[in-house]
mmCIF file of C-alpha atoms in Angstrom:
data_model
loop_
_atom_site.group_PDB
_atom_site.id
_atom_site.type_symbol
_atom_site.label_atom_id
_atom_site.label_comp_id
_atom_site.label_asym_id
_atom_site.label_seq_id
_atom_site.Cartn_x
_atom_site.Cartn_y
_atom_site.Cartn_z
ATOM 1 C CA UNK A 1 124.788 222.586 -90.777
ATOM 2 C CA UNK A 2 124.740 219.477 -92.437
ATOM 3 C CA UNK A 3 121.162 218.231 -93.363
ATOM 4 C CA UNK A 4 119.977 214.314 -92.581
ATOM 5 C CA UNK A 5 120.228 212.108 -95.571
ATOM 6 C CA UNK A 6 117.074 211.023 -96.706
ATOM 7 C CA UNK A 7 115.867 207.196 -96.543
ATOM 8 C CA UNK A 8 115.809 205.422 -99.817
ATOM 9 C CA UNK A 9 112.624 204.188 -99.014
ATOM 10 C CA UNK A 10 109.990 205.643 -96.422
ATOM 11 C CA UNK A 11 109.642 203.040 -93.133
ATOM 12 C CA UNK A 12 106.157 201.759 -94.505
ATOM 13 C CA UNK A 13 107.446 200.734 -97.591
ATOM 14 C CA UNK A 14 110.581 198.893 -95.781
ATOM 15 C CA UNK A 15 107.836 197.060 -93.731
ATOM 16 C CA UNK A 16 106.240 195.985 -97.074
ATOM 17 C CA UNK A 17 109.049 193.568 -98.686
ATOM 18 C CA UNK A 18 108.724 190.323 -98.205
ATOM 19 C CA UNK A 19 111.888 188.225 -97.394
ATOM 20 C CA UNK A 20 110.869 185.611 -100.026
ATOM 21 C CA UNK A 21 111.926 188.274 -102.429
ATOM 22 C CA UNK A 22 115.008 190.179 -103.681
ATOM 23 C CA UNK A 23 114.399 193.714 -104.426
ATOM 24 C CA UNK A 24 116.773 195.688 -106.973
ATOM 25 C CA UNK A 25 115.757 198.918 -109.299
ATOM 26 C CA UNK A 26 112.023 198.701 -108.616
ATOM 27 C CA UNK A 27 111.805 195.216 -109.386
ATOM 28 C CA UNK A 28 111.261 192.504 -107.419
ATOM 29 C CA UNK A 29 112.238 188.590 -107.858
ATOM 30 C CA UNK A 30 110.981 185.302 -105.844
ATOM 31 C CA UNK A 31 114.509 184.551 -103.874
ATOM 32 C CA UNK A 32 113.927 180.459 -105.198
ATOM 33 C CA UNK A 33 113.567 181.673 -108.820
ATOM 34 C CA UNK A 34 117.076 184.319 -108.832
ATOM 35 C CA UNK A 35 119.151 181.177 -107.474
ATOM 36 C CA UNK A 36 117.536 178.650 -110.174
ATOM 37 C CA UNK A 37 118.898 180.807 -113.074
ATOM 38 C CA UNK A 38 122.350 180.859 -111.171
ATOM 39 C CA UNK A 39 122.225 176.783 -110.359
ATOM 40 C CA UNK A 40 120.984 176.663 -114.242
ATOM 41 C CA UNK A 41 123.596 178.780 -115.553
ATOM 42 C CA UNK A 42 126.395 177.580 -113.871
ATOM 43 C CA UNK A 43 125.185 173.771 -114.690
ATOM 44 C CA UNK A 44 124.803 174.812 -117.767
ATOM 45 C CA UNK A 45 128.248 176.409 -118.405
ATOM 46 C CA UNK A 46 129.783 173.293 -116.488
ATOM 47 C CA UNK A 47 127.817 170.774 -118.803
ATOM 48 C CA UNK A 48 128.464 172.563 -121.975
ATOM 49 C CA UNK A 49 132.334 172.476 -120.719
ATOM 50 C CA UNK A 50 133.136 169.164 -119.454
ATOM 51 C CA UNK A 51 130.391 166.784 -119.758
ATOM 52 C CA UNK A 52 129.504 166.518 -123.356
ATOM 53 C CA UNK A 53 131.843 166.054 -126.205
ATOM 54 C CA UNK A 54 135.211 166.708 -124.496
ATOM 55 C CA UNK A 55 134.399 163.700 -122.075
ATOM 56 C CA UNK A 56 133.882 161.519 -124.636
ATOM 57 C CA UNK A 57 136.923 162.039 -126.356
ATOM 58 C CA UNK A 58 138.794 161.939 -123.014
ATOM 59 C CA UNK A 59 137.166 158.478 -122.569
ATOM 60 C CA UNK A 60 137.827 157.328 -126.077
ATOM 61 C CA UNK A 61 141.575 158.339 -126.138
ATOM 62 C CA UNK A 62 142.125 156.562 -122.305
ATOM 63 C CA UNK A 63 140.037 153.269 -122.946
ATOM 64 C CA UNK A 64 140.255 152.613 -126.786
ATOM 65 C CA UNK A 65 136.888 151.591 -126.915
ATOM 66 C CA UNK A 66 133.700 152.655 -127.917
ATOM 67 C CA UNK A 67 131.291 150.431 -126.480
ATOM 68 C CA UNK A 68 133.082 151.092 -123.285
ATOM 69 C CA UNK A 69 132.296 154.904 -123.826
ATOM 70 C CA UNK A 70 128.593 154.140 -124.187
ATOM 71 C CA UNK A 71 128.748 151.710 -121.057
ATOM 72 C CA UNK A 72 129.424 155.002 -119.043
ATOM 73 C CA UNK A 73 127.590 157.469 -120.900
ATOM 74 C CA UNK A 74 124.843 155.073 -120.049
ATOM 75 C CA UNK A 75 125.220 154.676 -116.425
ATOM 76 C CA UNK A 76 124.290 158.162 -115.940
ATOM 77 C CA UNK A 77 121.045 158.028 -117.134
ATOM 78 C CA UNK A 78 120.399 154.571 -115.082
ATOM 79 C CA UNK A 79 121.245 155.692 -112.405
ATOM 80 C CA UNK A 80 119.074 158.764 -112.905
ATOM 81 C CA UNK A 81 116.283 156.512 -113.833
ATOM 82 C CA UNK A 82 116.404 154.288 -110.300
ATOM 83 C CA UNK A 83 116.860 157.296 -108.541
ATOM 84 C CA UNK A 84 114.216 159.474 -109.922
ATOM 85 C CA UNK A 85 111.209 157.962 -108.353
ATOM 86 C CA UNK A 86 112.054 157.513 -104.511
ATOM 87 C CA UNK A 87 113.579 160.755 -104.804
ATOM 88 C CA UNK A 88 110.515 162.485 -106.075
ATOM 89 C CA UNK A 89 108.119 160.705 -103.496
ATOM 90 C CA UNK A 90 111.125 161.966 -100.275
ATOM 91 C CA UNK A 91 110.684 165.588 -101.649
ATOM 92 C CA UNK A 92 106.984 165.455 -101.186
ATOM 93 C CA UNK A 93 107.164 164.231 -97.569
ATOM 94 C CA UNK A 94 110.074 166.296 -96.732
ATOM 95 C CA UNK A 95 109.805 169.331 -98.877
ATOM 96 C CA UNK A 96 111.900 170.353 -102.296
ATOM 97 C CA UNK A 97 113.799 172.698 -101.286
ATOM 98 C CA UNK A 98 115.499 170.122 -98.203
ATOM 99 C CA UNK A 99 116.016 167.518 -101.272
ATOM 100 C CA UNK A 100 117.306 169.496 -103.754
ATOM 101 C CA UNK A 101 120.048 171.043 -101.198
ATOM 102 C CA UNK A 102 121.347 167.227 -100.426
ATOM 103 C CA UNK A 103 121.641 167.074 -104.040
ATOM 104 C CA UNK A 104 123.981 170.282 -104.084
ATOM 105 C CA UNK A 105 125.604 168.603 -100.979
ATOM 106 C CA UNK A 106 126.576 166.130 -102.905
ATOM 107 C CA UNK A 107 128.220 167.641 -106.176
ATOM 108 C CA UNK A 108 131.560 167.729 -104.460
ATOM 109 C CA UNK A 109 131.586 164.407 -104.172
ATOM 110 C CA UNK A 110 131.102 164.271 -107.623
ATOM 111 C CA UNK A 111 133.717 166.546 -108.440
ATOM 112 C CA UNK A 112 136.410 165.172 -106.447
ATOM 113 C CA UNK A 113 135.629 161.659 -108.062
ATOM 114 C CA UNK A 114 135.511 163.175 -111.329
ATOM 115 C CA UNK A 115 138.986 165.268 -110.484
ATOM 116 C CA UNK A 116 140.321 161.916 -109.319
ATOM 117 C CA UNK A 117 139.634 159.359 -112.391
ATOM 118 C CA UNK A 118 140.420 161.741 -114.936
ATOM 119 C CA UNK A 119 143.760 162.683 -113.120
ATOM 120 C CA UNK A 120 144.238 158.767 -112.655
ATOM 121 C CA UNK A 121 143.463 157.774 -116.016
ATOM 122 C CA UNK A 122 145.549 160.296 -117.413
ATOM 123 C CA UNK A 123 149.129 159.899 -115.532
ATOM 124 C CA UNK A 124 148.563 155.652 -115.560
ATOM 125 C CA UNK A 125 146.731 155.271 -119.115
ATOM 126 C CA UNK A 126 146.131 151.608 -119.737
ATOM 127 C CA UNK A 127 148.539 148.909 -121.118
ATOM 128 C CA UNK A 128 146.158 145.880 -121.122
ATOM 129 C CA UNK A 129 142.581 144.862 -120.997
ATOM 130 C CA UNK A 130 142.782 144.441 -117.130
ATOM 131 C CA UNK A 131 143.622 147.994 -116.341
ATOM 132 C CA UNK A 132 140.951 149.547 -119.115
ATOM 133 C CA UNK A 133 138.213 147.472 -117.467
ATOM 134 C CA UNK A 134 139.432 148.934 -114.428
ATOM 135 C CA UNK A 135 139.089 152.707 -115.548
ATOM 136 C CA UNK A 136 135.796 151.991 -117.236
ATOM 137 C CA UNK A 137 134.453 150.169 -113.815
ATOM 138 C CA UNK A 138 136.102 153.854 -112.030
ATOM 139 C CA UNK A 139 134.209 155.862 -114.967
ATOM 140 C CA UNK A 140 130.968 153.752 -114.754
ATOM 141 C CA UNK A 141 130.751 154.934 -110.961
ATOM 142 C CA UNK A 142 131.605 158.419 -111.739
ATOM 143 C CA UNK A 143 128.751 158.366 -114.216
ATOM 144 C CA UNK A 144 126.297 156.756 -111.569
ATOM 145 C CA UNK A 145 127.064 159.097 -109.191
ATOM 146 C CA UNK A 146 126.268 162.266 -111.411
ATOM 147 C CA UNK A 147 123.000 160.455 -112.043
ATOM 148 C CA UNK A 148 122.160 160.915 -108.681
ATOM 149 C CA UNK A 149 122.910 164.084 -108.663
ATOM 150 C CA UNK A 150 121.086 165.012 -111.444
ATOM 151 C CA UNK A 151 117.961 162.959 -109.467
ATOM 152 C CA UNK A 152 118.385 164.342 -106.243
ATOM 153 C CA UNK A 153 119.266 168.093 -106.941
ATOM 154 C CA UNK A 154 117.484 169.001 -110.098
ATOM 155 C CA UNK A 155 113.810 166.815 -110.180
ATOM 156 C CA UNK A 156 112.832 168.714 -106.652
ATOM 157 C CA UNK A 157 114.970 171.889 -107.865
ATOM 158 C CA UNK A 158 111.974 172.099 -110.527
ATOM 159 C CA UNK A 159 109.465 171.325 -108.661
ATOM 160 C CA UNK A 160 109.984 174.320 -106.724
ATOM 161 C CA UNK A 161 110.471 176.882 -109.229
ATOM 162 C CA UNK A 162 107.323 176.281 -110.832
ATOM 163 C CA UNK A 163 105.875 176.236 -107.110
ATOM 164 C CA UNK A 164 107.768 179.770 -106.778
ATOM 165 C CA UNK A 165 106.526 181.467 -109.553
ATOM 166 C CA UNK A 166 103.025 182.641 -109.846
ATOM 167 C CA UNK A 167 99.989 181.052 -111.702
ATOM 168 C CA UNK A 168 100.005 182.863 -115.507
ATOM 169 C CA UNK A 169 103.473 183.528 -114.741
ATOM 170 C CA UNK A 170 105.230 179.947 -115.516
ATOM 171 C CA UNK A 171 105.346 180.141 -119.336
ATOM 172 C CA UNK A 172 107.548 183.450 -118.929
ATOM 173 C CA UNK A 173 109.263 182.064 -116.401
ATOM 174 C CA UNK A 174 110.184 178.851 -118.037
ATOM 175 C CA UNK A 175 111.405 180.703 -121.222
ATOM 176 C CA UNK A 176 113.919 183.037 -118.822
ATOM 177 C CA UNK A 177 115.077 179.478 -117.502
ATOM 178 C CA UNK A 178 115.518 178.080 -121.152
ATOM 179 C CA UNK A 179 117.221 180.869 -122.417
ATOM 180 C CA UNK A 180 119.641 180.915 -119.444
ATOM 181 C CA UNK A 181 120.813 177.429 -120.612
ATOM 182 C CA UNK A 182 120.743 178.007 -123.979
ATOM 183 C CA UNK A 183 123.352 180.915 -123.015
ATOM 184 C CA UNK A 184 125.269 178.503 -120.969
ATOM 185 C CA UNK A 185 125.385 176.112 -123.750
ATOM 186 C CA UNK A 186 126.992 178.834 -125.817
ATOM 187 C CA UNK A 187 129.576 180.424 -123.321
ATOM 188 C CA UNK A 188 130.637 177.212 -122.259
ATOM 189 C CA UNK A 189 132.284 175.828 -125.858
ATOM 190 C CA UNK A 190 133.672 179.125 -126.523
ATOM 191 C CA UNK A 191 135.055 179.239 -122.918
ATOM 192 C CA UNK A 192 136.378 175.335 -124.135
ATOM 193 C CA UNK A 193 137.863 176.555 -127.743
ATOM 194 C CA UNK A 194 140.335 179.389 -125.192
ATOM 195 C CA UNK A 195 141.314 176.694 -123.044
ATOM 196 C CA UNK A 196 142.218 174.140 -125.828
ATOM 197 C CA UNK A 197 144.278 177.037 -127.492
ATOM 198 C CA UNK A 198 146.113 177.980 -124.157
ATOM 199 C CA UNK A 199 147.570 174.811 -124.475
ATOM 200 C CA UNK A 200 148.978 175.273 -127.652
ATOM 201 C CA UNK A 201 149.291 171.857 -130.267
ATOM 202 C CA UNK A 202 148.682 169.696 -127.637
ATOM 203 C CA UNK A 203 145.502 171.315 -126.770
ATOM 204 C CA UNK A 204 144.882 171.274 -130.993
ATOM 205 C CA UNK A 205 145.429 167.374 -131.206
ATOM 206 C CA UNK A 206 143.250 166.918 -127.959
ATOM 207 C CA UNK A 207 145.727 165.199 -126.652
ATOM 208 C CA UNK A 208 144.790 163.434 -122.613
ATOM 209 C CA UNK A 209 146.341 166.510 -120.527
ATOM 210 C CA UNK A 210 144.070 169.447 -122.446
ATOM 211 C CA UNK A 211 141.391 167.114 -121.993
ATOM 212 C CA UNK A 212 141.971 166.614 -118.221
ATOM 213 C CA UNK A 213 142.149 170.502 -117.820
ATOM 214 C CA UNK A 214 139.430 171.204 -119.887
ATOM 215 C CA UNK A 215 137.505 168.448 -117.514
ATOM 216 C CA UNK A 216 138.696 170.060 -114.705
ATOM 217 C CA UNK A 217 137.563 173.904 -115.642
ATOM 218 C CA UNK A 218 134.094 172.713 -116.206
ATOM 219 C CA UNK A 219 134.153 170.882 -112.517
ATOM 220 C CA UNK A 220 134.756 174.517 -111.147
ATOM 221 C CA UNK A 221 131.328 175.616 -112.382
ATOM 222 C CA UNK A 222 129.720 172.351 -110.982
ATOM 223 C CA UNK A 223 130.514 174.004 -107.559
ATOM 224 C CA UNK A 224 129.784 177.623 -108.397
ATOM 225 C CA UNK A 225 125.927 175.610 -109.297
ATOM 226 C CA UNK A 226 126.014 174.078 -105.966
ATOM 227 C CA UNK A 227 125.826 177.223 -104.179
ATOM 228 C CA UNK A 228 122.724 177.844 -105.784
ATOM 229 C CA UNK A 229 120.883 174.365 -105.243
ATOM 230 C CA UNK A 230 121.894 175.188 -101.252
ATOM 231 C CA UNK A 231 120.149 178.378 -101.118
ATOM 232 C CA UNK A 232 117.227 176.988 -101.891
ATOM 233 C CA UNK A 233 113.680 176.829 -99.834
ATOM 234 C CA UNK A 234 110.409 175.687 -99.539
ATOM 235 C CA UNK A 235 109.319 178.688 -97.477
ATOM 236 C CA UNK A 236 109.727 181.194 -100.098
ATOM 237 C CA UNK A 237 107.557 179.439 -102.596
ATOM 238 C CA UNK A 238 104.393 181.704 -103.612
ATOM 239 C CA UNK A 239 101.971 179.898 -101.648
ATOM 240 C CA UNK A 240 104.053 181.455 -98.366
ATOM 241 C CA UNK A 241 104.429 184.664 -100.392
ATOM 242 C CA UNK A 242 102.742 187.906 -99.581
ATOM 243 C CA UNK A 243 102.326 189.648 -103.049
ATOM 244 C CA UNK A 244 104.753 192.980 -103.634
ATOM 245 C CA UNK A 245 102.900 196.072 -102.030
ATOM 246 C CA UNK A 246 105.818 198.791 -102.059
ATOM 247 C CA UNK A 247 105.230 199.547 -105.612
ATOM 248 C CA UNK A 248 107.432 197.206 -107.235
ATOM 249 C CA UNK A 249 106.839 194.988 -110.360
ATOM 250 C CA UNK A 250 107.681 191.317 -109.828
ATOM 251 C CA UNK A 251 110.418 190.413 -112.395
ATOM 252 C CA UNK A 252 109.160 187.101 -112.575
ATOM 253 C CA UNK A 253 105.136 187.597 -112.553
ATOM 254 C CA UNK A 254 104.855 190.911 -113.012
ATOM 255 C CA UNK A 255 101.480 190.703 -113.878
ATOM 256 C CA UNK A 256 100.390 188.316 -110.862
ATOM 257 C CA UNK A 257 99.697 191.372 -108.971
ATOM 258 C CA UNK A 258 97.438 190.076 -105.975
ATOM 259 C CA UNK A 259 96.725 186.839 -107.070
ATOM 260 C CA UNK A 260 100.468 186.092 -106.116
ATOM 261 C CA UNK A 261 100.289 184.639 -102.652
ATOM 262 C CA UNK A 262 97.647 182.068 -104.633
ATOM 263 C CA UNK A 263 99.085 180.471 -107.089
ATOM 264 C CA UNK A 264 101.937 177.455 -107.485
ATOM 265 C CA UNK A 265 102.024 176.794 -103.816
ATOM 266 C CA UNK A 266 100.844 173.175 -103.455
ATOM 267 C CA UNK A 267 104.285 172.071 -103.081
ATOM 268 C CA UNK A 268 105.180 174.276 -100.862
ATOM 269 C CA UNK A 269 102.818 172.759 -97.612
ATOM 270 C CA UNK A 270 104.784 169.810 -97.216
ATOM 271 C CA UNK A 271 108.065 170.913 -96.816
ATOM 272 C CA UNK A 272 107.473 174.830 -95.285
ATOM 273 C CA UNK A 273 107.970 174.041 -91.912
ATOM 274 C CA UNK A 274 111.372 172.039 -93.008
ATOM 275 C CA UNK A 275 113.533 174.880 -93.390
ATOM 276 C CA UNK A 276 112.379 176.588 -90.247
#
């Protein structure tokens, strides 16, 4: 006679967990905070990939030019900069975690405009001064469009992770966020150094078609980093957050113990009743 398996957990404690919460070997982890670390890291791999050093030589060996690499390195940040402000007031009237997902609703946008100049640029390179001014006009817009991104998905994405993580908890929580994209920053070049060697001398001279590839692997983890940003929302910061009472130890405040449905959740009012 074959006995009944037991329950991994009696029906009390099932009743206890919070949905704001994933739960995995005793431990327990704000649901706002585990998809941060997975928008940072795969940011952070894609940035680390595409969007440093290998775009600037891309740009350099299309256009010729210097200044006109600076032009679009700059546009970025301007556009980042205009952005920034009536972004930041729109996530405080409509909540975060609704903000930051429009900014992960719009990296493929990004991407396919990305995909799209640096596949242009590389099969119809430039013969005169018309057709580099219009790659770096194509590249400027790129650039201004990532700058919104940034603005839209990541200010508000921030916001809410300190909002998700309890008071006395942050500094912890902000050095398992910086050491997530410090890892990213060194994955991602050695991830670049296999992809330049898969092509062989042409990927050794850096030559416009490694480049492209190499532009186009990092792209990838631009969209594995949008499924994070949309997973984000303002009901599971800790001001809508019962504290753990099944026994487990929060992995990100750990030591909040009660005091966790206290802290951090100013933010959280104004856009709670957004995600429904």
């Amino acid at each position: 006679m074959c006995r009944p398996r037991a329950p991994l957990l009696d029906e009390p404690q099932l009743q206890t967990r919070h949905p704001s919460r994933f739960y995995c070997f005793g431990r327990s982890i704000n649901r706002n905070v585990a998809w941060t670390w997975a928008a940072v890291l795969a940011q952070g791999l894609a940035d680390s990939i595409w969007a440093g050093t290998v775009l600037v030589k891309f740009l350099n060996e299309l256009l010729g030019n210097n200044a006109y690499v600076g032009y679009i390195e700059a546009a970025s940040g301007a556009a980042n900069l205009i952005v920034a402000l009536p972004v930041g007031a729109c996530a405080d009237r409509l909540g975060k975690g609704r903000v930051a997902r429009w900014g992960g609703a719009l990296i493929p946008f990004g991407v396919a405009l990305t995909a799209y100049a640096a596949s242009y640029g590389t099969s119809h390179p430039p013969t005169d001064s018309g057709g580099r001014l219009s790659l770096l006009l194509l590249f400027v817009a790129v650039q201004c469009l990532w700058g919104v991104v940034s603005a839209v998905g990541n200010g508000p994405a921030q916001a809410l992770y300190a909002d998700s993580v309890a008071t006395g908890e942050r500094s912890h929580a902000y050095t398992a966020l910086f050491v997530i994209y410090l890892l990213a920053s060194v994955v991602g070049p050695a991830l670049t150094i296999v992809l330049f060697e898969s092509h062989g001398e042409a990927g050794r001279t850096w030559s416009l078609t490694p480049l492209r590839n190499v532009i186009f692997a990092g792209l990838g983890f631009e969209l594995v980093a949008m499924g994070g940003y949309l997973m984000l929302r303002d009901k599971h910061a800790v001001g809508d957050e019962e504290p753990p009472t099944d026994g487990t130890r929060p992995a990100s405040d750990a030591e909040a113990g009660g005091g966790g449905g206290s802290g951090g959740g100013s933010g959280s009012g104004s856009g709670g009743s957004s995600d429904g």
